[in-house]
Tab-separated table of C-alpha atoms in Angstrom:
chain	number	residue	atom	x	y	z
X	1	MET	CA	0.000	0.000	0.000
X	2	THR	CA	1.351	3.446	-0.911
X	3	ARG	CA	1.738	6.200	1.657
X	4	THR	CA	-0.910	8.231	-0.160
X	5	GLN	CA	-3.387	5.365	0.112
X	6	GLU	CA	-2.576	4.957	3.802
X	7	ILE	CA	-3.364	8.630	4.406
X	8	LEU	CA	-6.624	8.426	2.463
X	9	ASP	CA	-7.645	5.348	4.440
X	10	TRP	CA	-6.768	7.176	7.660
X	11	LEU	CA	-8.911	10.127	6.609
X	12	ARG	CA	-11.806	7.883	5.677
X	13	ASP	CA	-11.625	6.199	9.081
X	14	SER	CA	-13.115	9.261	10.750
X	15	ASP	CA	-16.292	10.815	12.086
X	16	PRO	CA	-19.079	11.063	9.458
X	17	SER	CA	-18.793	14.871	9.548
X	18	LEU	CA	-15.389	14.535	7.914
X	19	ARG	CA	-15.773	11.189	6.169
X	20	TRP	CA	-18.455	12.290	3.708
X	21	GLN	CA	-16.296	15.206	2.580
X	22	VAL	CA	-13.285	12.939	2.121
X	23	GLU	CA	-15.424	10.621	0.023
X	24	ARG	CA	-16.798	13.440	-2.119
X	25	ASP	CA	-13.772	15.704	-2.526
X	26	LEU	CA	-10.724	13.421	-2.356
X	27	LEU	CA	-11.952	9.955	-3.292
X	28	GLY	CA	-14.455	10.903	-5.979
X	29	ALA	CA	-17.091	8.573	-4.543
X	30	PRO	CA	-20.475	8.485	-6.302
X	31	PRO	CA	-23.101	10.846	-4.857
X	32	GLU	CA	-25.178	8.037	-3.388
X	33	GLN	CA	-22.205	6.976	-1.255
X	34	TRP	CA	-21.136	10.317	0.181
X	35	LYS	CA	-24.714	11.485	0.628
X	36	ALA	CA	-25.465	8.361	2.650
X	37	THR	CA	-22.454	9.100	4.834
X	38	ARG	CA	-23.492	12.736	5.222
X	39	ALA	CA	-26.943	11.622	6.381
X	40	ARG	CA	-25.250	9.835	9.293
X	41	VAL	CA	-23.905	13.123	10.693
X	42	THR	CA	-27.254	13.767	12.360
X	43	THR	CA	-27.516	10.322	13.946
X	44	GLU	CA	-24.022	9.413	15.103
X	45	GLY	CA	-20.704	10.901	16.121
X	46	ASN	CA	-19.947	14.570	16.577
X	47	GLY	CA	-23.012	15.957	14.828
X	48	ALA	CA	-25.453	13.841	16.788
X	49	THR	CA	-23.687	14.735	20.041
X	50	LEU	CA	-24.073	18.465	19.398
X	51	LEU	CA	-27.692	18.156	18.291
X	52	ALA	CA	-28.501	16.337	21.527
X	53	GLN	CA	-27.239	19.283	23.599
X	54	GLN	CA	-29.796	21.769	22.263
X	55	GLY	CA	-32.102	23.287	24.858
X	56	GLU	CA	-35.867	23.589	24.637
X	57	ASP	CA	-35.479	27.298	23.880
X	58	GLY	CA	-33.475	26.477	20.743
X	59	GLN	CA	-30.171	27.579	22.246
X	60	TRP	CA	-27.062	25.745	23.358
X	61	GLU	CA	-25.984	26.441	26.927
X	62	GLY	CA	-28.648	29.119	27.164
X	63	GLY	CA	-26.663	31.815	25.360
X	64	ALA	CA	-26.050	33.372	21.956
X	65	TYR	CA	-22.259	33.766	21.875
X	66	PHE	CA	-21.420	32.838	25.469
X	67	PRO	CA	-23.114	30.342	27.804
X	68	ALA	CA	-25.700	31.769	30.169
X	69	GLY	CA	-24.091	33.022	33.370
X	70	PHE	CA	-20.625	33.243	31.857
X	71	PHE	CA	-19.910	36.859	32.727
X	72	GLY	CA	-18.905	37.270	36.333
X	73	SER	CA	-18.254	33.551	36.721
X	74	PRO	CA	-14.821	32.067	37.549
X	75	GLU	CA	-14.690	30.742	33.980
X	76	SER	CA	-14.767	34.301	32.616
X	77	GLU	CA	-11.396	34.911	34.273
X	78	MET	CA	-9.770	31.971	32.493
X	79	PRO	CA	-7.914	32.192	29.152
X	80	GLY	CA	-9.948	31.907	25.998
X	81	GLN	CA	-13.709	31.555	25.942
X	82	PRO	CA	-16.196	28.677	25.913
X	83	TRP	CA	-16.996	27.348	22.434
X	84	THR	CA	-20.256	25.728	23.509
X	85	ALA	CA	-22.906	28.429	23.076
X	86	THR	CA	-25.400	28.703	20.220
X	87	THR	CA	-23.387	30.560	17.583
X	88	TRP	CA	-20.357	28.267	17.732
X	89	THR	CA	-22.379	25.061	17.847
X	90	LEU	CA	-24.512	26.031	14.868
X	91	LYS	CA	-21.419	27.054	12.916
X	92	ASP	CA	-19.941	23.582	13.418
X	93	LEU	CA	-23.163	21.820	12.463
X	94	ARG	CA	-23.556	23.922	9.321
X	95	GLU	CA	-19.976	23.326	8.207
X	96	TRP	CA	-20.323	19.591	8.849
X	97	GLY	CA	-23.179	19.355	6.353
X	98	VAL	CA	-26.113	18.873	8.723
X	99	PRO	CA	-29.332	19.642	6.803
X	100	ALA	CA	-31.429	22.517	8.107
X	101	SER	CA	-34.349	20.112	8.409
X	102	ALA	CA	-32.540	18.348	11.255
X	103	LEU	CA	-32.817	21.554	13.311
X	104	GLY	CA	-36.609	21.733	13.035
X	105	ASP	CA	-37.957	25.106	14.171
X	106	THR	CA	-34.643	26.308	15.602
X	107	ALA	CA	-34.748	29.540	13.577
X	108	ALA	CA	-38.121	30.474	15.065
X	109	LYS	CA	-37.061	29.476	18.580
X	110	LEU	CA	-33.961	31.640	18.393
X	111	ASP	CA	-36.037	34.514	17.053
X	112	ARG	CA	-38.223	34.261	20.157
X	113	ASN	CA	-35.696	33.371	22.817
X	114	SER	CA	-32.127	34.309	21.962
X	115	ARG	CA	-30.584	37.732	22.524
X	116	TRP	CA	-27.025	38.896	22.026
X	117	GLU	CA	-24.967	39.546	25.104
X	118	TYR	CA	-24.213	42.950	23.539
X	119	ASP	CA	-27.125	45.330	24.227
X	120	ASP	CA	-29.652	42.475	24.387
X	121	LEU	CA	-30.156	42.677	20.612
X	122	PRO	CA	-32.357	40.073	18.826
X	123	TYR	CA	-30.424	37.102	17.473
X	124	TRP	CA	-31.152	37.220	13.752
X	125	GLY	CA	-30.547	40.967	13.573
X	126	GLY	CA	-26.912	40.420	14.499
X	127	GLU	CA	-24.912	42.833	16.627
X	128	VAL	CA	-21.914	45.132	16.008
X	129	ASP	CA	-19.031	42.671	15.575
X	130	VAL	CA	-18.389	41.730	11.947
X	131	CYS	CA	-17.203	38.196	12.752
X	132	ILE	CA	-20.276	37.459	14.864
X	133	ASN	CA	-22.489	38.909	12.161
X	134	ALA	CA	-20.751	36.807	9.499
X	135	PHE	CA	-21.380	33.565	11.403
X	136	THR	CA	-25.002	34.609	11.983
X	137	LEU	CA	-25.557	35.558	8.345
X	138	GLY	CA	-24.389	32.175	7.071
X	139	THR	CA	-26.252	30.224	9.718
X	140	GLY	CA	-29.446	32.226	9.305
X	141	ALA	CA	-29.420	31.650	5.559
X	142	TRP	CA	-28.894	27.916	6.164
X	143	LEU	CA	-31.789	27.689	8.631
X	144	GLY	CA	-34.139	29.861	6.565
X	145	ALA	CA	-34.267	32.792	8.995
X	146	ASP	CA	-34.916	36.312	7.703
X	147	VAL	CA	-31.424	37.799	7.720
X	148	SER	CA	-32.037	40.359	4.964
X	149	ALA	CA	-31.418	43.310	7.284
X	150	LEU	CA	-28.214	41.715	8.501
X	151	ALA	CA	-27.090	41.121	4.907
X	152	ALA	CA	-27.400	44.849	4.223
X	153	TRP	CA	-25.119	45.550	7.191
X	154	PHE	CA	-21.999	44.230	5.432
X	155	PRO	CA	-21.666	46.716	2.542
X	156	GLU	CA	-22.578	49.516	4.947
X	157	HIS	CA	-19.696	48.624	7.265
X	158	GLN	CA	-17.076	47.758	4.669
X	159	LEU	CA	-13.938	49.866	5.091
X	160	ALA	CA	-12.311	52.002	2.416
X	161	ASP	CA	-9.615	49.385	1.731
X	162	GLY	CA	-12.274	46.745	1.028
X	163	GLY	CA	-11.851	44.838	4.268
X	164	TRP	CA	-13.644	44.682	7.579
X	165	ASN	CA	-12.324	44.934	11.118
X	166	CYS	CA	-14.002	43.915	14.359
X	167	GLU	CA	-12.257	46.835	16.065
X	168	ALA	CA	-13.800	49.382	13.706
X	169	VAL	CA	-16.957	49.526	15.819
X	170	GLU	CA	-15.049	51.240	18.620
X	171	GLY	CA	-13.339	53.575	16.170
X	172	ASP	CA	-10.024	51.897	16.927
X	173	SER	CA	-9.243	51.027	13.324
X	174	VAL	CA	-10.068	52.216	9.826
X	175	ARG	CA	-8.062	49.419	8.208
X	176	GLY	CA	-9.213	45.955	7.310
X	177	SER	CA	-8.177	42.880	9.265
X	178	PHE	CA	-7.227	39.533	7.719
X	179	HIS	CA	-9.267	37.680	10.370
X	180	SER	CA	-12.383	39.856	10.124
X	181	THR	CA	-12.331	40.071	6.338
X	182	LEU	CA	-12.062	36.326	5.838
X	183	ASN	CA	-14.927	35.699	8.251
X	184	ALA	CA	-17.020	38.321	6.448
X	185	VAL	CA	-16.524	36.932	2.953
X	186	ARG	CA	-17.117	33.368	4.156
X	187	GLY	CA	-20.420	34.389	5.730
X	188	MET	CA	-21.437	36.265	2.611
X	189	LEU	CA	-20.591	33.312	0.366
X	190	ALA	CA	-22.659	31.004	2.588
X	191	TYR	CA	-25.538	33.475	2.388
X	192	GLU	CA	-25.413	33.443	-1.407
X	193	HIS	CA	-25.104	29.653	-1.488
X	194	PHE	CA	-28.133	28.989	0.713
X	195	THR	CA	-30.431	31.780	-0.530
X	196	GLY	CA	-29.378	32.328	-4.145
X	197	ASP	CA	-29.378	36.079	-3.435
X	198	THR	CA	-26.427	37.738	-5.201
X	199	ALA	CA	-26.918	41.197	-3.669
X	200	LEU	CA	-23.729	40.872	-1.620
X	201	ARG	CA	-21.536	39.592	-4.425
X	202	ASP	CA	-19.884	42.894	-5.329
X	203	SER	CA	-19.135	43.648	-1.684
X	204	ARG	CA	-17.767	40.132	-1.188
X	205	HIS	CA	-15.539	40.474	-4.227
X	206	ARG	CA	-14.118	43.711	-2.807
X	207	GLY	CA	-13.349	41.876	0.432
X	208	GLU	CA	-11.725	39.013	-1.452
X	209	GLU	CA	-9.665	41.513	-3.409
X	210	TYR	CA	-8.411	42.930	-0.101
X	211	LEU	CA	-6.925	39.499	0.663
X	212	LEU	CA	-5.735	38.822	-2.872
X	213	GLU	CA	-3.891	42.149	-3.084
X	214	ARG	CA	-1.981	40.999	-0.017
X	215	ARG	CA	-1.438	37.516	-1.487
X	216	LEU	CA	-3.272	36.089	1.533
X	217	ALA	CA	-0.259	36.648	3.777
X	218	TYR	CA	1.549	39.970	3.432
X	219	ARG	CA	1.214	43.557	4.580
X	220	LEU	CA	0.471	45.815	1.648
X	221	SER	CA	2.640	48.563	3.138
X	222	THR	CA	5.864	46.621	3.807
X	223	GLY	CA	5.510	43.286	2.042
X	224	GLU	CA	6.207	41.478	5.323
X	225	VAL	CA	4.179	38.489	6.488
X	226	VAL	CA	1.319	39.975	8.497
X	227	GLY	CA	1.762	37.589	11.439
X	228	SER	CA	2.734	34.102	12.519
X	229	PHE	CA	-0.932	33.118	12.465
X	230	VAL	CA	-0.725	32.907	8.655
X	231	THR	CA	1.054	29.545	8.821
X	232	ASP	CA	-0.329	28.345	12.171
X	233	PHE	CA	-2.984	25.957	10.890
X	234	VAL	CA	-5.551	24.781	13.406
X	235	TYR	CA	-8.907	22.988	13.330
X	236	PRO	CA	-11.413	24.104	14.315
X	237	ASN	CA	-10.136	27.590	13.562
X	238	ARG	CA	-13.313	29.256	14.930
X	239	HIS	CA	-12.499	32.863	13.955
X	240	ARG	CA	-8.740	32.690	13.399
X	241	TYR	CA	-7.164	33.446	10.043
X	242	SER	CA	-4.605	31.261	8.289
X	243	ALA	CA	-3.438	30.847	4.724
X	244	LEU	CA	-5.106	27.427	4.672
X	245	ALA	CA	-8.452	28.769	5.896
X	246	ALA	CA	-8.300	31.537	3.289
X	247	LEU	CA	-7.462	29.102	0.498
X	248	ASP	CA	-10.375	26.929	1.571
X	249	HIS	CA	-12.660	29.924	1.065
X	250	PHE	CA	-11.214	30.834	-2.324
X	251	ARG	CA	-11.666	27.256	-3.454
X	252	ASP	CA	-15.334	27.363	-2.394
X	253	ALA	CA	-15.865	30.708	-4.110
X	254	ALA	CA	-14.195	29.601	-7.346
X	255	LEU	CA	-16.167	26.362	-7.520
X	256	GLN	CA	-19.422	28.207	-6.866
X	257	ALA	CA	-18.610	30.712	-9.628
X	258	GLY	CA	-17.069	28.176	-12.019
X	259	THR	CA	-13.813	30.133	-12.261
X	260	PRO	CA	-10.167	28.993	-12.087
X	261	PRO	CA	-7.906	29.744	-9.099
X	262	ASP	CA	-6.553	33.282	-8.940
X	263	PRO	CA	-2.768	33.257	-9.648
X	264	ARG	CA	-2.225	35.448	-6.576
X	265	LEU	CA	-2.937	32.421	-4.385
X	266	ALA	CA	0.355	30.806	-5.447
X	267	GLU	CA	2.473	31.865	-2.485
X	268	ALA	CA	-0.166	30.783	0.034
X	269	ILE	CA	-0.355	27.434	-1.745
X	270	GLU	CA	3.376	26.979	-1.266
X	271	MET	CA	2.986	27.797	2.423
X	272	VAL	CA	0.540	24.916	2.680
X	273	ARG	CA	2.886	22.558	0.831
X	274	ALA	CA	5.770	23.547	3.093
X	275	ALA	CA	3.734	22.771	6.219
X	276	ARG	CA	3.368	19.091	5.324
X	277	HIS	CA	5.308	16.830	7.672
X	278	ALA	CA	7.519	13.900	6.726
X	279	ASP	CA	4.696	11.494	7.593
X	280	GLY	CA	2.627	13.049	4.793
X	281	THR	CA	0.154	14.768	7.113
X	282	TRP	CA	-0.426	18.256	8.456
X	283	HIS	CA	-0.166	18.630	12.225
X	284	GLN	CA	-2.428	20.516	14.586
X	285	GLY	CA	-1.308	24.065	15.373
X	286	ARG	CA	-1.862	26.182	18.464
X	287	THR	CA	-5.378	25.318	19.549
X	288	LEU	CA	-7.710	27.967	20.900
X	289	GLU	CA	-8.157	27.926	24.652
X	290	GLY	CA	-11.581	27.536	26.200
X	291	ARG	CA	-14.143	24.917	27.122
X	292	ARG	CA	-15.655	22.852	24.319
X	293	TRP	CA	-18.173	20.051	24.059
X	294	PHE	CA	-15.448	17.576	23.116
X	295	ASP	CA	-12.186	17.421	21.178
X	296	ILE	CA	-13.061	17.537	17.490
X	297	ASP	CA	-9.563	16.957	16.192
X	298	ALA	CA	-6.036	16.019	17.264
X	299	PRO	CA	-4.100	17.671	20.104
X	300	GLU	CA	-1.559	20.358	19.313
X	301	GLY	CA	1.472	19.012	17.482
X	302	GLN	CA	-0.202	15.761	16.411
X	303	PRO	CA	-1.306	14.662	12.925
X	304	SER	CA	-4.662	16.265	12.184
X	305	ARG	CA	-7.230	14.540	10.031
X	306	TRP	CA	-9.143	17.770	9.409
X	307	LEU	CA	-6.105	19.841	8.456
X	308	THR	CA	-4.738	17.061	6.262
X	309	PHE	CA	-8.066	16.822	4.470
X	310	LEU	CA	-8.359	20.588	3.984
X	311	ALA	CA	-4.780	20.888	2.754
X	312	LEU	CA	-5.057	17.958	0.323
X	313	ARG	CA	-8.359	19.282	-1.003
X	314	VAL	CA	-6.938	22.753	-1.651
X	315	LEU	CA	-3.800	21.380	-3.288
X	316	GLN	CA	-5.811	18.977	-5.423
X	317	TRP	CA	-7.969	21.875	-6.656
X	318	TRP	CA	-4.964	24.079	-7.380
X	319	ASP	CA	-2.921	21.378	-9.091
X	320	ALA	CA	-5.832	20.249	-11.239
X	321	ALA	CA	-6.146	23.768	-12.649
X	322	ARG	CA	-2.455	23.946	-13.520
């Protein structure tokens, strides 16, 4: 057996939330096979575990972005934040391919019961943080909630350089952020995918151009790498930017539009190639601190099934177009 086949077998021997994507995107399995695997996400493994934790009010842990009672608790003094509240859990379920039908009337329940910790704002209206709003836009579109007002928020808050920045709300920055901009364009792409509404496309393209001008990694002003986070690959990345996470978005966007890879992705692609270890896998980076429902992927420094899958999928897409 070749090393490549060993890695593919290792990837296939995984939770259904990953396995169906391996089957579809790396193994070229027929639709009936990977769709059958995807259907298992709701009934076994990680997806089923998260679905079982939902409260009667439609929320997870009784809160929108943080668990109920988090602020003022001993946990709030610890590093990181919990990743167990509604927004984070729904983001995982959406990205794992759970059908909206498996969530029943969750959209309506959240409309009635969930409020943002910031100013007690209604859930589907979003709040003031672009990353939070991006997650909510994509998830709302997936669940069929009315997020039209939230969609209009993105062009209105886009900065002059084409990016977004979570710190802009406090007036602390007028420049885009790699992290915030990637989260914004990913949410906008999900919105278009689930609703078919192309109203945000021009704004999204401006945000993507912000990243492409910087070749996904470099300061426009100095040409230096913007930060070590660019090559610190981690899964789940939650809100954190990396060259791999950005490439994953540009692959999604290109496939949705039927366009080839932009040549300006080349240096980021080589960063991904260079991060491959001698064992043929990509290893888990610096994981984000904070309580979670369970460990989704490998510990820091260990071979990561999710990162290996994402890296191989991006490289396969890029190489096929060459």
